[in-house]
Amino acid sequence: MSATGARRQDRAAFTLIEVLLVLVILVIIGSIAVTNIIGAKAKADRNAAKVQVDTISKECDRFALDMGSYPNSLEMLFTNPGGAKASEWAGPYLDKEIPLDPWNNPYQIQFPGGRHPDRVDIFSWGPDGQAGTQDDIYND
């Protein structure tokens, strides 16, 4: 057998360094992909909460048109409050129960609103689940 034939047999397998280099490259690519997926999920959760907050806010506006005042609780969108204005209630104002926000917390209502003194504030506490922080999501 010639010297080149012996070299070809020695080169038939990958070295440990080559295998480790490929693994490092795969780990780097995987971590970049996971980071992008997590960022997209966080953005999607914020967008979903914003859409839900705005939908609830619009139904509160409809309630106010019918009843002359904004609701004090989100349950008033589903239950006739009774009393003198019971006949003016045109609900339920939403087709189904209000879901929890994407972080499994209930949506909040405040009337008069802190951000909208003449309207209702509907908001989510955001990813941290705490009131009054920068990640809170409010209606427009």
mmCIF file with all atom_site columns, N, CA and C in Angstrom, residues 26-66:
data_model
loop_
_atom_site.group_PDB
_atom_site.id
_atom_site.type_symbol
_atom_site.label_atom_id
_atom_site.label_alt_id
_atom_site.label_comp_id
_atom_site.label_asym_id
_atom_site.label_entity_id
_atom_site.label_seq_id
_atom_site.pdbx_PDB_ins_code
_atom_site.Cartn_x
_atom_site.Cartn_y
_atom_site.Cartn_z
_atom_site.occupancy
_atom_site.B_iso_or_equiv
_atom_site.pdbx_formal_charge
_atom_site.auth_seq_id
_atom_site.auth_comp_id
_atom_site.auth_asym_id
_atom_site.auth_atom_id
_atom_site.pdbx_PDB_model_num
ATOM 1   N N  . LEU A 1 26 ? -23.662 24.545 16.268 1.00 0.00 ? 26 LEU A N  1
ATOM 2   C CA . LEU A 1 26 ? -25.085 24.209 16.415 1.00 0.00 ? 26 LEU A CA 1
ATOM 3   C C  . LEU A 1 26 ? -25.701 24.848 17.659 1.00 0.00 ? 26 LEU A C  1
ATOM 4   N N  . VAL A 1 27 ? -24.976 24.882 18.751 1.00 0.00 ? 27 VAL A N  1
ATOM 5   C CA . VAL A 1 27 ? -25.472 25.511 19.980 1.00 0.00 ? 27 VAL A CA 1
ATOM 6   C C  . VAL A 1 27 ? -25.671 27.015 19.763 1.00 0.00 ? 27 VAL A C  1
ATOM 7   N N  . ILE A 1 28 ? -24.754 27.647 19.088 1.00 0.00 ? 28 ILE A N  1
ATOM 8   C CA . ILE A 1 28 ? -24.879 29.087 18.811 1.00 0.00 ? 28 ILE A CA 1
ATOM 9   C C  . ILE A 1 28 ? -26.098 29.353 17.937 1.00 0.00 ? 28 ILE A C  1
ATOM 10  N N  . ILE A 1 29 ? -26.289 28.576 16.890 1.00 0.00 ? 29 ILE A N  1
ATOM 11  C CA . ILE A 1 29 ? -27.452 28.754 16.008 1.00 0.00 ? 29 ILE A CA 1
ATOM 12  C C  . ILE A 1 29 ? -28.740 28.500 16.778 1.00 0.00 ? 29 ILE A C  1
ATOM 13  N N  . GLY A 1 30 ? -28.759 27.462 17.607 1.00 0.00 ? 30 GLY A N  1
ATOM 14  C CA . GLY A 1 30 ? -29.943 27.157 18.408 1.00 0.00 ? 30 GLY A CA 1
ATOM 15  C C  . GLY A 1 30 ? -30.288 28.255 19.389 1.00 0.00 ? 30 GLY A C  1
ATOM 16  N N  . SER A 1 31 ? -29.292 28.836 20.027 1.00 0.00 ? 31 SER A N  1
ATOM 17  C CA . SER A 1 31 ? -29.569 29.901 20.997 1.00 0.00 ? 31 SER A CA 1
ATOM 18  C C  . SER A 1 31 ? -30.097 31.160 20.316 1.00 0.00 ? 31 SER A C  1
ATOM 19  N N  . ILE A 1 32 ? -29.636 31.450 19.122 1.00 0.00 ? 32 ILE A N  1
ATOM 20  C CA . ILE A 1 32 ? -30.156 32.597 18.362 1.00 0.00 ? 32 ILE A CA 1
ATOM 21  C C  . ILE A 1 32 ? -31.617 32.351 18.000 1.00 0.00 ? 32 ILE A C  1
ATOM 22  N N  . ALA A 1 33 ? -31.952 31.137 17.563 1.00 0.00 ? 33 ALA A N  1
ATOM 23  C CA . ALA A 1 33 ? -33.335 30.806 17.194 1.00 0.00 ? 33 ALA A CA 1
ATOM 24  C C  . ALA A 1 33 ? -34.259 30.895 18.401 1.00 0.00 ? 33 ALA A C  1
ATOM 25  N N  . VAL A 1 34 ? -33.838 30.366 19.537 1.00 0.00 ? 34 VAL A N  1
ATOM 26  C CA . VAL A 1 34 ? -34.665 30.399 20.748 1.00 0.00 ? 34 VAL A CA 1
ATOM 27  C C  . VAL A 1 34 ? -34.885 31.839 21.200 1.00 0.00 ? 34 VAL A C  1
ATOM 28  N N  . THR A 1 35 ? -33.873 32.659 21.145 1.00 0.00 ? 35 THR A N  1
ATOM 29  C CA . THR A 1 35 ? -34.013 34.063 21.533 1.00 0.00 ? 35 THR A CA 1
ATOM 30  C C  . THR A 1 35 ? -35.033 34.766 20.659 1.00 0.00 ? 35 THR A C  1
ATOM 31  N N  . ASN A 1 36 ? -35.010 34.521 19.369 1.00 0.00 ? 36 ASN A N  1
ATOM 32  C CA . ASN A 1 36 ? -35.980 35.135 18.461 1.00 0.00 ? 36 ASN A CA 1
ATOM 33  C C  . ASN A 1 36 ? -37.393 34.639 18.722 1.00 0.00 ? 36 ASN A C  1
ATOM 34  N N  . ILE A 1 37 ? -37.554 33.364 19.010 1.00 0.00 ? 37 ILE A N  1
ATOM 35  C CA . ILE A 1 37 ? -38.877 32.806 19.285 1.00 0.00 ? 37 ILE A CA 1
ATOM 36  C C  . ILE A 1 37 ? -39.443 33.385 20.574 1.00 0.00 ? 37 ILE A C  1
ATOM 37  N N  . ILE A 1 38 ? -38.634 33.492 21.617 1.00 0.00 ? 38 ILE A N  1
ATOM 38  C CA . ILE A 1 38 ? -39.094 34.049 22.891 1.00 0.00 ? 38 ILE A CA 1
ATOM 39  C C  . ILE A 1 38 ? -39.488 35.514 22.711 1.00 0.00 ? 38 ILE A C  1
ATOM 40  N N  . GLY A 1 39 ? -38.733 36.274 21.951 1.00 0.00 ? 39 GLY A N  1
ATOM 41  C CA . GLY A 1 39 ? -39.071 37.670 21.687 1.00 0.00 ? 39 GLY A CA 1
ATOM 42  C C  . GLY A 1 39 ? -40.371 37.809 20.928 1.00 0.00 ? 39 GLY A C  1
ATOM 43  N N  . ALA A 1 40 ? -40.593 36.921 19.972 1.00 0.00 ? 40 ALA A N  1
ATOM 44  C CA . ALA A 1 40 ? -41.841 36.950 19.198 1.00 0.00 ? 40 ALA A CA 1
ATOM 45  C C  . ALA A 1 40 ? -43.022 36.599 20.085 1.00 0.00 ? 40 ALA A C  1
ATOM 46  N N  . LYS A 1 41 ? -42.878 35.660 20.998 1.00 0.00 ? 41 LYS A N  1
ATOM 47  C CA . LYS A 1 41 ? -43.960 35.277 21.920 1.00 0.00 ? 41 LYS A CA 1
ATOM 48  C C  . LYS A 1 41 ? -44.318 36.434 22.835 1.00 0.00 ? 41 LYS A C  1
ATOM 49  N N  . ALA A 1 42 ? -43.333 37.125 23.367 1.00 0.00 ? 42 ALA A N  1
ATOM 50  C CA . ALA A 1 42 ? -43.591 38.263 24.252 1.00 0.00 ? 42 ALA A CA 1
ATOM 51  C C  . ALA A 1 42 ? -44.336 39.370 23.509 1.00 0.00 ? 42 ALA A C  1
ATOM 52  N N  . LYS A 1 43 ? -43.929 39.626 22.267 1.00 0.00 ? 43 LYS A N  1
ATOM 53  C CA . LYS A 1 43 ? -44.605 40.650 21.465 1.00 0.00 ? 43 LYS A CA 1
ATOM 54  C C  . LYS A 1 43 ? -46.036 40.235 21.154 1.00 0.00 ? 43 LYS A C  1
ATOM 55  N N  . ALA A 1 44 ? -46.247 38.971 20.835 1.00 0.00 ? 44 ALA A N  1
ATOM 56  C CA . ALA A 1 44 ? -47.594 38.470 20.538 1.00 0.00 ? 44 ALA A CA 1
ATOM 57  C C  . ALA A 1 44 ? -48.498 38.574 21.763 1.00 0.00 ? 44 ALA A C  1
ATOM 58  N N  . ASP A 1 45 ? -47.958 38.283 22.945 1.00 0.00 ? 45 ASP A N  1
ATOM 59  C CA . ASP A 1 45 ? -48.748 38.398 24.177 1.00 0.00 ? 45 ASP A CA 1
ATOM 60  C C  . ASP A 1 45 ? -49.164 39.846 24.425 1.00 0.00 ? 45 ASP A C  1
ATOM 61  N N  . ARG A 1 46 ? -48.251 40.780 24.236 1.00 0.00 ? 46 ARG A N  1
ATOM 62  C CA . ARG A 1 46 ? -48.581 42.198 24.430 1.00 0.00 ? 46 ARG A CA 1
ATOM 63  C C  . ARG A 1 46 ? -49.645 42.652 23.417 1.00 0.00 ? 46 ARG A C  1
ATOM 64  N N  . ASN A 1 47 ? -49.509 42.220 22.165 1.00 0.00 ? 47 ASN A N  1
ATOM 65  C CA . ASN A 1 47 ? -50.493 42.585 21.147 1.00 0.00 ? 47 ASN A CA 1
ATOM 66  C C  . ASN A 1 47 ? -51.864 42.002 21.458 1.00 0.00 ? 47 ASN A C  1
ATOM 67  N N  . ALA A 1 48 ? -51.903 40.747 21.923 1.00 0.00 ? 48 ALA A N  1
ATOM 68  C CA . ALA A 1 48 ? -53.178 40.119 22.276 1.00 0.00 ? 48 ALA A CA 1
ATOM 69  C C  . ALA A 1 48 ? -53.842 40.864 23.429 1.00 0.00 ? 48 ALA A C  1
ATOM 70  N N  . ALA A 1 49 ? -53.073 41.241 24.433 1.00 0.00 ? 49 ALA A N  1
ATOM 71  C CA . ALA A 1 49 ? -53.628 41.985 25.563 1.00 0.00 ? 49 ALA A CA 1
ATOM 72  C C  . ALA A 1 49 ? -54.156 43.341 25.109 1.00 0.00 ? 49 ALA A C  1
ATOM 73  N N  . LYS A 1 50 ? -53.437 44.003 24.221 1.00 0.00 ? 50 LYS A N  1
ATOM 74  C CA . LYS A 1 50 ? -53.871 45.314 23.720 1.00 0.00 ? 50 LYS A CA 1
ATOM 75  C C  . LYS A 1 50 ? -55.200 45.204 22.976 1.00 0.00 ? 50 LYS A C  1
ATOM 76  N N  . VAL A 1 51 ? -55.340 44.178 22.145 1.00 0.00 ? 51 VAL A N  1
ATOM 77  C CA . VAL A 1 51 ? -56.584 43.975 21.403 1.00 0.00 ? 51 VAL A CA 1
ATOM 78  C C  . VAL A 1 51 ? -57.736 43.708 22.371 1.00 0.00 ? 51 VAL A C  1
ATOM 79  N N  . GLN A 1 52 ? -57.502 42.871 23.371 1.00 0.00 ? 52 GLN A N  1
ATOM 80  C CA . GLN A 1 52 ? -58.556 42.558 24.329 1.00 0.00 ? 52 GLN A CA 1
ATOM 81  C C  . GLN A 1 52 ? -58.939 43.783 25.156 1.00 0.00 ? 52 GLN A C  1
ATOM 82  N N  . VAL A 1 53 ? -57.972 44.558 25.583 1.00 0.00 ? 53 VAL A N  1
ATOM 83  C CA . VAL A 1 53 ? -58.244 45.778 26.352 1.00 0.00 ? 53 VAL A CA 1
ATOM 84  C C  . VAL A 1 53 ? -59.081 46.749 25.519 1.00 0.00 ? 53 VAL A C  1
ATOM 85  N N  . ASP A 1 54 ? -58.716 46.932 24.261 1.00 0.00 ? 54 ASP A N  1
ATOM 86  C CA . ASP A 1 54 ? -59.468 47.855 23.399 1.00 0.00 ? 54 ASP A CA 1
ATOM 87  C C  . ASP A 1 54 ? -60.888 47.350 23.127 1.00 0.00 ? 54 ASP A C  1
ATOM 88  N N  . THR A 1 55 ? -61.056 46.042 22.970 1.00 0.00 ? 55 THR A N  1
ATOM 89  C CA . THR A 1 55 ? -62.391 45.472 22.758 1.00 0.00 ? 55 THR A CA 1
ATOM 90  C C  . THR A 1 55 ? -63.276 45.692 23.986 1.00 0.00 ? 55 THR A C  1
ATOM 91  N N  . ILE A 1 56 ? -62.751 45.412 25.155 1.00 0.00 ? 56 ILE A N  1
ATOM 92  C CA . ILE A 1 56 ? -63.514 45.614 26.389 1.00 0.00 ? 56 ILE A CA 1
ATOM 93  C C  . ILE A 1 56 ? -63.857 47.088 26.550 1.00 0.00 ? 56 ILE A C  1
ATOM 94  N N  . SER A 1 57 ? -62.926 47.973 26.236 1.00 0.00 ? 57 SER A N  1
ATOM 95  C CA . SER A 1 57 ? -63.151 49.414 26.342 1.00 0.00 ? 57 SER A CA 1
ATOM 96  C C  . SER A 1 57 ? -64.295 49.863 25.437 1.00 0.00 ? 57 SER A C  1
ATOM 97  N N  . LYS A 1 58 ? -64.332 49.369 24.223 1.00 0.00 ? 58 LYS A N  1
ATOM 98  C CA . LYS A 1 58 ? -65.402 49.731 23.280 1.00 0.00 ? 58 LYS A CA 1
ATOM 99  C C  . LYS A 1 58 ? -66.766 49.273 23.793 1.00 0.00 ? 58 LYS A C  1
ATOM 100 N N  . GLU A 1 59 ? -66.813 48.090 24.400 1.00 0.00 ? 59 GLU A N  1
ATOM 101 C CA . GLU A 1 59 ? -68.077 47.599 24.956 1.00 0.00 ? 59 GLU A CA 1
ATOM 102 C C  . GLU A 1 59 ? -68.487 48.409 26.184 1.00 0.00 ? 59 GLU A C  1
ATOM 103 N N  . CYS A 1 60 ? -67.525 48.908 26.916 1.00 0.00 ? 60 CYS A N  1
ATOM 104 C CA . CYS A 1 60 ? -67.846 49.803 28.039 1.00 0.00 ? 60 CYS A CA 1
ATOM 105 C C  . CYS A 1 60 ? -68.422 51.121 27.516 1.00 0.00 ? 60 CYS A C  1
ATOM 106 N N  . ASP A 1 61 ? -67.924 51.598 26.377 1.00 0.00 ? 61 ASP A N  1
ATOM 107 C CA . ASP A 1 61 ? -68.486 52.799 25.756 1.00 0.00 ? 61 ASP A CA 1
ATOM 108 C C  . ASP A 1 61 ? -69.936 52.561 25.346 1.00 0.00 ? 61 ASP A C  1
ATOM 109 N N  . ARG A 1 62 ? -70.221 51.383 24.773 1.00 0.00 ? 62 ARG A N  1
ATOM 110 C CA . ARG A 1 62 ? -71.609 51.046 24.408 1.00 0.00 ? 62 ARG A CA 1
ATOM 111 C C  . ARG A 1 62 ? -72.503 50.997 25.645 1.00 0.00 ? 62 ARG A C  1
ATOM 112 N N  . PHE A 1 63 ? -71.996 50.421 26.713 1.00 0.00 ? 63 PHE A N  1
ATOM 113 C CA . PHE A 1 63 ? -72.729 50.360 27.975 1.00 0.00 ? 63 PHE A CA 1
ATOM 114 C C  . PHE A 1 63 ? -73.060 51.776 28.445 1.00 0.00 ? 63 PHE A C  1
ATOM 115 N N  . ALA A 1 64 ? -72.075 52.671 28.377 1.00 0.00 ? 64 ALA A N  1
ATOM 116 C CA . ALA A 1 64 ? -72.277 54.056 28.830 1.00 0.00 ? 64 ALA A CA 1
ATOM 117 C C  . ALA A 1 64 ? -73.320 54.778 27.975 1.00 0.00 ? 64 ALA A C  1
ATOM 118 N N  . LEU A 1 65 ? -73.342 54.490 26.673 1.00 0.00 ? 65 LEU A N  1
ATOM 119 C CA . LEU A 1 65 ? -74.362 55.105 25.811 1.00 0.00 ? 65 LEU A CA 1
ATOM 120 C C  . LEU A 1 65 ? -75.763 54.672 26.234 1.00 0.00 ? 65 LEU A C  1
ATOM 121 N N  . ASP A 1 66 ? -75.905 53.399 26.587 1.00 0.00 ? 66 ASP A N  1
ATOM 122 C CA . ASP A 1 66 ? -77.212 52.884 26.989 1.00 0.00 ? 66 ASP A CA 1
ATOM 123 C C  . ASP A 1 66 ? -77.604 53.324 28.398 1.00 0.00 ? 66 ASP A C  1
#
